[in-house]
Coordinates of C-alpha atoms and ligand atoms in Angstrom, one line a residue:
M4 CA 13.3 5.3 22.4
P5 CA 14.2 4.0 18.8
R6 CA 13.5 7.0 16.0
A7 CA 11.8 6.1 12.8
L8 CA 11.3 8.2 9.4
I9 CA 7.9 7.2 7.2
T10 CA 7.7 8.8 3.9
G11 CA 3.8 8.4 2.9
I12 CA 2.5 8.5 6.3
T13 CA -0.5 10.6 5.6
G14 CA -1.4 7.3 3.1
Q15 CA -3.3 4.1 4.4
D16 CA -0.2 1.6 4.8
G17 CA 1.5 5.3 7.1
A18 CA -1.4 5.2 9.1
Y19 CA -1.6 1.5 10.1
L20 CA 2.6 1.8 10.4
S21 CA 2.8 4.7 12.9
Q22 CA -0.1 3.1 14.9
L23 CA 1.8 0.2 15.3
L24 CA 4.8 1.9 15.7
L25 CA 3.8 3.9 18.5
E26 CA 2.7 1.2 20.9
K27 CA 6.1 -0.2 20.3
G28 CA 7.3 2.8 22.0
Y29 CA 9.1 4.3 18.9
E30 CA 9.2 8.1 18.4
V31 CA 7.2 8.7 15.0
S32 CA 8.0 11.4 12.2
G33 CA 6.8 11.7 8.8
L34 CA 7.4 13.2 5.8
L35 CA 4.9 15.6 4.7
R36 CA 4.7 17.1 1.7
R37 CA 3.3 20.8 1.1
S38 CA -0.3 21.2 0.0
A39 CA -3.1 23.9 -0.2
S40 CA -5.2 20.9 1.8
A41 CA -3.1 21.2 4.9
E42 CA -6.5 20.8 7.3
V43 CA -7.2 17.1 5.6
M44 CA -4.0 15.6 4.9
G45 CA -4.1 14.1 8.7
E46 CA -7.5 12.2 8.3
R47 CA -6.0 8.7 8.1
L48 CA -3.9 9.4 11.5
R49 CA -7.0 11.1 13.1
W50 CA -8.9 8.1 12.2
L51 CA -6.3 5.9 13.9
G52 CA -6.6 8.2 16.9
V53 CA -2.5 9.3 16.3
Q54 CA -2.7 12.3 14.7
D55 CA -0.7 14.1 18.0
R56 CA 1.5 11.5 18.4
V57 CA 3.5 11.9 15.2
R58 CA 5.9 14.7 14.3
M59 CA 5.6 16.0 10.3
V60 CA 8.5 17.4 8.7
D61 CA 8.4 19.4 5.5
G62 CA 9.3 17.3 2.4
D63 CA 8.5 15.9 -1.0
L64 CA 10.0 12.9 -2.8
M65 CA 11.1 14.5 -5.9
D66 CA 13.6 16.8 -3.3
L67 CA 16.9 15.1 -2.3
S68 CA 17.4 18.1 -0.3
S69 CA 14.6 18.3 1.6
I70 CA 14.7 14.4 2.6
I71 CA 18.5 14.9 3.6
R72 CA 17.0 17.6 5.9
A73 CA 14.7 15.7 7.2
I74 CA 17.1 12.7 8.3
Q75 CA 19.4 15.2 9.6
E76 CA 16.6 16.5 11.9
V77 CA 14.9 13.0 12.7
K78 CA 18.2 10.8 13.3
P79 CA 16.4 7.8 12.4
D80 CA 17.1 4.5 13.2
E81 CA 14.7 2.9 10.2
V82 CA 13.3 5.0 7.6
Y83 CA 10.0 3.4 6.1
N84 CA 9.9 4.2 2.4
L85 CA 6.0 4.2 1.3
G86 CA 5.6 7.3 -0.5
A87 CA 4.5 6.9 -3.8
Q88 CA 1.9 7.5 -6.6
S89 CA 0.1 4.8 -6.1
F90 CA -2.8 4.0 -8.1
V91 CA -2.1 2.2 -11.0
K92 CA -5.1 3.8 -13.5
T93 CA -3.3 7.1 -12.9
S94 CA 0.1 5.5 -13.5
W95 CA -1.2 5.6 -17.8
D96 CA -2.4 9.5 -17.4
Q97 CA 0.6 10.6 -15.2
P98 CA 3.6 7.8 -16.5
L99 CA 6.4 10.7 -16.1
L100 CA 5.0 12.1 -12.6
T101 CA 4.7 8.5 -11.5
G102 CA 8.6 8.1 -12.6
N103 CA 9.7 10.6 -10.4
V104 CA 8.2 10.2 -7.8
T105 CA 8.2 6.4 -7.3
A106 CA 11.0 5.6 -8.9
M107 CA 12.8 8.6 -8.7
G108 CA 12.0 8.8 -5.4
A109 CA 12.3 6.4 -3.9
H110 CA 16.3 6.8 -5.3
N111 CA 16.1 10.1 -3.4
V112 CA 15.2 8.7 0.1
I113 CA 17.8 5.6 -0.1
E114 CA 20.4 8.3 -1.3
A115 CA 19.4 10.6 1.9
V116 CA 19.8 7.7 4.1
R117 CA 23.3 6.3 2.3
L118 CA 24.4 10.2 2.8
A119 CA 22.8 11.5 5.9
A120 CA 22.6 8.3 8.3
P121 CA 24.3 5.2 7.0
E122 CA 23.4 3.3 9.9
A123 CA 19.3 3.5 9.7
R124 CA 17.3 0.3 8.6
F125 CA 15.6 1.1 5.1
Y126 CA 12.3 -0.4 4.3
Q127 CA 11.4 -0.2 0.4
A128 CA 7.8 -0.2 -0.2
S129 CA 7.9 -2.8 -3.5
S130 CA 4.7 -4.5 -4.9
S131 CA 3.3 -7.6 -6.2
E132 CA 2.4 -5.4 -9.6
M133 CA 5.9 -6.3 -10.7
F134 CA 5.1 -9.5 -11.3
G135 CA 2.5 -8.2 -14.0
K136 CA 2.0 -11.0 -16.0
I137 CA 2.7 -13.7 -14.3
Q138 CA 5.9 -16.0 -15.1
Q139 CA 4.4 -18.8 -12.3
Q140 CA 1.5 -19.7 -10.6
Q141 CA 1.8 -18.8 -6.9
Q142 CA 4.7 -15.9 -7.1
S143 CA 7.5 -15.9 -4.2
E144 CA 10.7 -14.1 -4.1
K145 CA 12.1 -16.2 -6.6
T146 CA 9.6 -15.1 -9.4
P147 CA 10.7 -13.7 -12.2
F148 CA 9.4 -9.7 -12.5
Y149 CA 6.9 -8.8 -15.7
P150 CA 6.1 -5.1 -15.1
R151 CA 2.7 -4.0 -16.6
S152 CA 2.1 -0.6 -15.7
P153 CA 3.8 2.4 -15.6
Y154 CA 3.8 2.4 -11.9
A155 CA 5.2 -1.4 -12.2
V156 CA 8.5 -0.2 -14.0
A157 CA 8.9 2.0 -11.6
K158 CA 8.3 0.1 -8.2
L159 CA 11.0 -2.1 -10.3
Y160 CA 13.7 0.8 -10.2
A161 CA 12.8 1.3 -6.6
H162 CA 12.9 -2.6 -5.5
W163 CA 16.2 -3.4 -7.6
I164 CA 18.1 0.0 -6.5
T165 CA 17.4 -1.0 -2.7
V166 CA 19.1 -3.9 -3.6
N167 CA 21.7 -2.7 -5.6
Y168 CA 22.8 0.3 -2.6
R169 CA 22.0 -3.2 0.3
E170 CA 24.6 -5.2 -2.5
S171 CA 27.2 -2.3 -3.0
F172 CA 27.0 -0.4 0.2
G173 CA 26.0 -2.8 2.7
M174 CA 23.4 -1.0 4.0
H175 CA 20.3 -2.6 6.0
A176 CA 17.9 -2.0 3.5
S177 CA 15.2 -4.7 2.7
S178 CA 12.2 -4.8 0.5
G179 CA 8.8 -6.1 0.9
I180 CA 6.7 -7.1 -2.3
L181 CA 3.8 -6.5 -0.4
F182 CA 0.2 -8.3 -2.1
N183 CA -2.7 -6.0 -2.4
H184 CA -3.9 -4.8 1.1
E185 CA -6.9 -2.8 1.9
S186 CA -8.7 -1.9 4.8
P187 CA -11.2 1.2 5.8
L188 CA -8.1 3.8 5.0
R189 CA -7.7 2.2 1.2
G190 CA -7.8 5.2 -1.3
I191 CA -11.5 5.6 -2.3
E192 CA -10.5 5.0 -5.9
F193 CA -8.9 1.2 -5.4
V194 CA -11.4 -1.5 -6.3
T195 CA -12.2 -2.8 -2.1
R196 CA -12.9 0.3 -0.9
K197 CA -14.6 2.1 -4.4
V198 CA -17.0 -1.3 -3.8
T199 CA -17.9 -1.1 0.1
D200 CA -18.4 3.0 -0.9
G201 CA -20.5 1.9 -3.5
V202 CA -22.5 -0.5 -1.2
A203 CA -22.7 2.2 1.6
R204 CA -24.2 4.5 -0.8
I205 CA -26.4 2.0 -2.3
K206 CA -27.8 0.6 1.1
L207 CA -28.6 4.1 2.0
G208 CA -30.0 5.3 -1.2
L209 CA -28.0 7.9 -2.3
A210 CA -26.7 5.9 -5.5
K211 CA -28.4 3.5 -7.7
E212 CA -25.7 1.3 -9.7
L213 CA -21.6 0.4 -9.2
P214 CA -19.7 1.1 -12.9
M215 CA -16.8 -1.1 -12.7
G216 CA -14.1 -2.3 -14.4
N217 CA -12.6 -6.2 -15.5
L218 CA -14.7 -8.1 -12.4
D219 CA -12.7 -11.3 -13.5
A220 CA -9.4 -10.3 -12.6
T221 CA -7.9 -11.9 -9.1
R222 CA -5.8 -10.4 -6.5
D223 CA -4.3 -11.6 -3.1
W224 CA -5.6 -9.0 -0.7
G225 CA -4.5 -8.7 3.0
H226 CA -5.3 -6.2 5.7
A227 CA -3.2 -3.1 6.1
K228 CA -3.1 -3.3 9.6
D229 CA -1.2 -7.2 9.4
Y230 CA 1.3 -6.2 6.3
V231 CA 2.7 -3.4 8.5
R232 CA 3.3 -5.6 10.9
A233 CA 5.6 -7.4 8.2
M234 CA 7.8 -4.5 7.2
W235 CA 8.5 -4.3 11.2
L236 CA 9.8 -7.0 11.1
M237 CA 11.8 -6.9 8.1
L238 CA 14.0 -4.5 9.9
Q239 CA 14.3 -6.4 13.2
Q240 CA 16.1 -9.2 11.3
E241 CA 20.0 -9.7 11.9
A242 CA 20.0 -9.5 7.9
P243 CA 18.3 -7.4 5.4
D244 CA 16.7 -9.1 2.9
D245 CA 13.6 -9.5 0.3
Y246 CA 10.0 -10.8 1.2
V247 CA 7.1 -11.2 -0.4
V248 CA 3.9 -10.6 2.0
A249 CA 0.2 -12.2 1.1
T250 CA -2.4 -14.4 2.2
G251 CA -1.6 -17.3 -0.2
R252 CA -5.6 -16.8 -1.1
T253 CA -6.4 -15.7 -4.6
I254 CA -10.1 -14.6 -5.5
S255 CA -11.8 -12.4 -8.7
V256 CA -12.9 -8.4 -8.5
R257 CA -16.4 -10.6 -9.2
E258 CA -16.5 -12.6 -5.8
M259 CA -15.2 -9.4 -3.5
C260 CA -18.3 -7.7 -5.2
R261 CA -20.4 -10.8 -4.3
V262 CA -18.9 -10.4 -0.5
A263 CA -19.1 -7.1 -0.1
F264 CA -22.9 -6.6 -1.0
A265 CA -23.9 -9.7 0.8
C266 CA -22.4 -7.5 3.8
A267 CA -25.3 -5.4 3.2
D268 CA -27.8 -8.4 2.6
L269 CA -27.5 -7.2 -1.1
D270 CA -27.5 -9.3 -4.1
Y271 CA -24.4 -7.8 -6.2
Q272 CA -25.7 -8.6 -9.9
D273 CA -28.7 -6.3 -9.1
F274 CA -26.1 -2.9 -9.1
V275 CA -23.2 -4.0 -11.0
T276 CA -22.6 -2.9 -14.0
V277 CA -19.5 -3.1 -16.6
D278 CA -18.6 0.6 -18.2
A279 CA -15.3 1.1 -20.5
R280 CA -14.0 3.4 -18.5
F281 CA -12.7 1.3 -16.0
M282 CA -10.6 -1.1 -18.6
R283 CA -6.8 -0.5 -18.3
P284 CA -4.9 -0.3 -21.3
A285 CA -3.4 -3.4 -19.8
E286 CA -4.7 -6.1 -17.0
V287 CA -2.8 -7.8 -14.5
D288 CA -4.9 -11.3 -14.7
V289 CA -4.3 -13.0 -11.4
L290 CA -2.0 -12.4 -8.3
H291 CA -1.5 -15.0 -6.4
G292 CA 1.4 -14.6 -3.5
D293 CA 3.6 -17.3 -2.1
P294 CA 4.2 -16.0 1.2
A295 CA 6.1 -19.0 2.6
K296 CA 9.2 -17.4 3.5
A297 CA 8.1 -14.6 5.4
K298 CA 6.5 -17.1 7.9
A299 CA 9.7 -19.1 8.0
K300 CA 11.7 -16.5 8.5
L301 CA 9.6 -13.8 9.9
G302 CA 6.9 -16.0 11.8
W303 CA 4.6 -13.6 10.1
E304 CA 1.0 -15.1 9.1
P305 CA -2.4 -12.8 8.7
T306 CA -4.8 -12.8 11.1
I307 CA -7.7 -10.9 9.8
S308 CA -9.5 -12.7 7.0
F309 CA -10.8 -11.3 3.6
E310 CA -14.3 -11.6 5.0
Q311 CA -13.6 -10.0 8.3
M312 CA -11.9 -7.0 6.1
M313 CA -14.7 -6.7 3.8
A314 CA -17.3 -6.7 6.8
E315 CA -15.3 -3.7 8.4
M316 CA -15.0 -2.1 5.1
V317 CA -18.3 -1.7 4.4
E318 CA -19.8 -1.0 8.4
A319 CA -16.7 1.8 8.1
D320 CA -18.9 3.3 4.5
I321 CA -22.0 3.1 5.9
A322 CA -20.9 4.8 9.2
R323 CA -19.1 7.3 6.9
H324 CA -22.0 8.0 4.8
Q325 CA -24.3 8.3 7.7
S326 CA -22.6 11.0 9.4
R327 CA -22.3 12.7 6.5
M328 CA -26.2 12.5 6.0
R329 CA -26.9 14.2 10.0
Ligands
LIG418 P1 -1.2 5.7 -0.1 O1 -1.5 6.2 -2.1 O2 -2.3 6.0 0.2 O3 -0.3 6.5 0.4 C1 0.7 7.4 -0.6 C2 1.5 8.3 0.2 O4 2.7 8.8 -0.6 C3 1.0 9.0 0.8 O5 1.1 9.4 1.6 C4 1.6 10.6 -0.2 O6 0.9 11.9 0.1 C5 2.8 10.5 -0.4 N1 3.2 11.0 -1.3 C6 2.8 10.6 -2.7 N2 3.6 11.6 -3.5 C7 4.9 12.1 -2.8 C8 5.3 13.2 -3.1 N3 6.0 13.7 -3.9 N4 6.5 13.2 -2.0 C9 6.2 12.9 -0.6 N5 5.3 12.3 -0.5 C10 4.1 11.7 -1.6 O7 -0.8 4.0 -0.4 P2 -0.6 3.2 0.5 O8 -0.9 3.5 1.9 O9 -1.6 1.9 0.3 O10 0.6 2.3 0.2 C11 1.7 2.4 0.4 C12 3.1 1.8 -0.6 O11 3.1 0.9 -0.9 C13 3.0 2.8 -1.3 O12 4.7 3.6 -2.2 C14 2.3 2.1 -2.3 O13 2.6 1.9 -4.5 C15 2.8 0.6 -1.7 N6 2.5 -0.3 -2.2 C16 1.0 -0.6 -1.2 C17 0.3 -1.8 -1.7 C18 -1.5 -1.9 -1.5 O14 -2.1 -2.7 -1.6 N7 -1.6 -0.8 -0.5 C19 0.7 -2.8 -2.2 C20 1.8 -3.1 -2.4 C21 3.0 -1.9 -2.7 P3 -0.5 12.7 0.4 O15 -0.9 12.6 1.3 O16 0.3 13.8 0.2 O17 -0.7 12.2 -1.0
LIG419 P1 -4.1 -2.7 -8.5 O1 -3.6 -4.1 -8.1 O2 -2.4 -2.3 -7.7 O3 -4.2 -1.9 -9.7 O4 -5.3 -2.9 -7.2 P2 -7.2 -2.1 -7.4 O5 -7.5 -2.3 -5.9 O6 -6.7 -0.8 -8.4 O7 -7.5 -2.4 -9.1 C1 -7.3 -4.2 -8.7 C2 -8.0 -5.0 -9.7 O8 -9.3 -4.8 -9.6 C3 -7.4 -4.8 -11.3 O9 -7.2 -6.2 -11.7 C4 -8.4 -3.5 -11.9 O10 -8.6 -4.0 -13.4 C5 -10.3 -4.3 -11.2 N1 -10.6 -3.1 -11.5 C6 -12.7 -3.7 -11.7 N2 -12.9 -2.9 -11.6 C7 -12.5 -2.1 -11.1 C8 -12.4 -0.1 -10.7 O11 -13.8 0.1 -11.6 N3 -11.7 0.5 -10.4 C9 -10.7 -0.2 -10.0 N4 -9.3 0.6 -9.1 N5 -10.1 -1.0 -10.2 C10 -11.0 -2.1 -10.9

């Protein structure tokens, strides 16, 4: 039975990746940081019905010794580093924590792998935010980076340390440059989930409007379930490499709002307002990925459309609010 260790197992991608690896017959372990609210930590794993089938090991990305001990205990064949302070807006309010967790945390994990399980395959969760102020209209593995937030700068460090360990120590270390991916398990602060939750509250009479930030930004949005499959495929390749994972379609926040409200037979223009609180000090205006390499080398393609995903998210948020109201 292959063994996998996932950091960030309680997050959106950690939950979907756990489900995928369990289906494939893996023994799945996750690094769990100490929290006073431990009982709500496994909410996403519970939602997918896999919480009893994963093993949790205590540890924190900022504590190298805890990661080494976790690796010694689990003896993984594959390590997926998904843990991060992952919300761009927060990275301006907590820039140093973001650097410690998202950049140095990734370095801690790959260093722990080098010390305690050098044969294990390593996956780093890199991000399209690294393209930031885009240098090419459609971004591929060859596009130069131009990060626009402390989060993106931290991710760039993590990305290059992954490349460096691969080249320096011959490790099987791959980096997935994933464009935005969403699902009913997306954190509520991210724009798609904020909107689908807002649609649900408005539909059920719990709210009257939805204050938003920059409606003109565009993103290349896919479904997390498709994207975790790409992570796994990267670690099944004979040689490690870096891959862009995207749909190749870019949609504005405004259009996303239109689609989400329409899922509940509502017109977004009646409810969405613009509020300066949700604007950012520096914006990533456009992201548009070129997934040609992932398609050619991994045989990866998205299977869930943007419209299907938004409908699933609106339905799930309506159901969540209805069950709370009962
Ligand atoms: P989430 O924010 O949902 O999950 C982040 C995870 O990191 C949580 O499990 C969180 O634990 C954990 N974590 C945070 N700080 C620490 C710490 N100090 N020690 C240990 N664990 C910690 O992110 P996603 O699942 O959406 O994303 C997964 C990864 O992919 C992240 O690295 C993200 O930056 C990256 N990424 C995501 C994209 C997306 O569109 N979703 C796009 C590109 C990259 P806890 O539950 O305790 O908070
Ligand atoms: P990001 O691409 O990782 O920053 O993902 P987000 O989902 O947080 O934001 C995507 C885009 O939506 C960014 O360009 C934001 O500026 C824009 N946006 C507009 N209004 C909002 C909002 O109210 N909340 C968030 N999170 N983003 C918003």
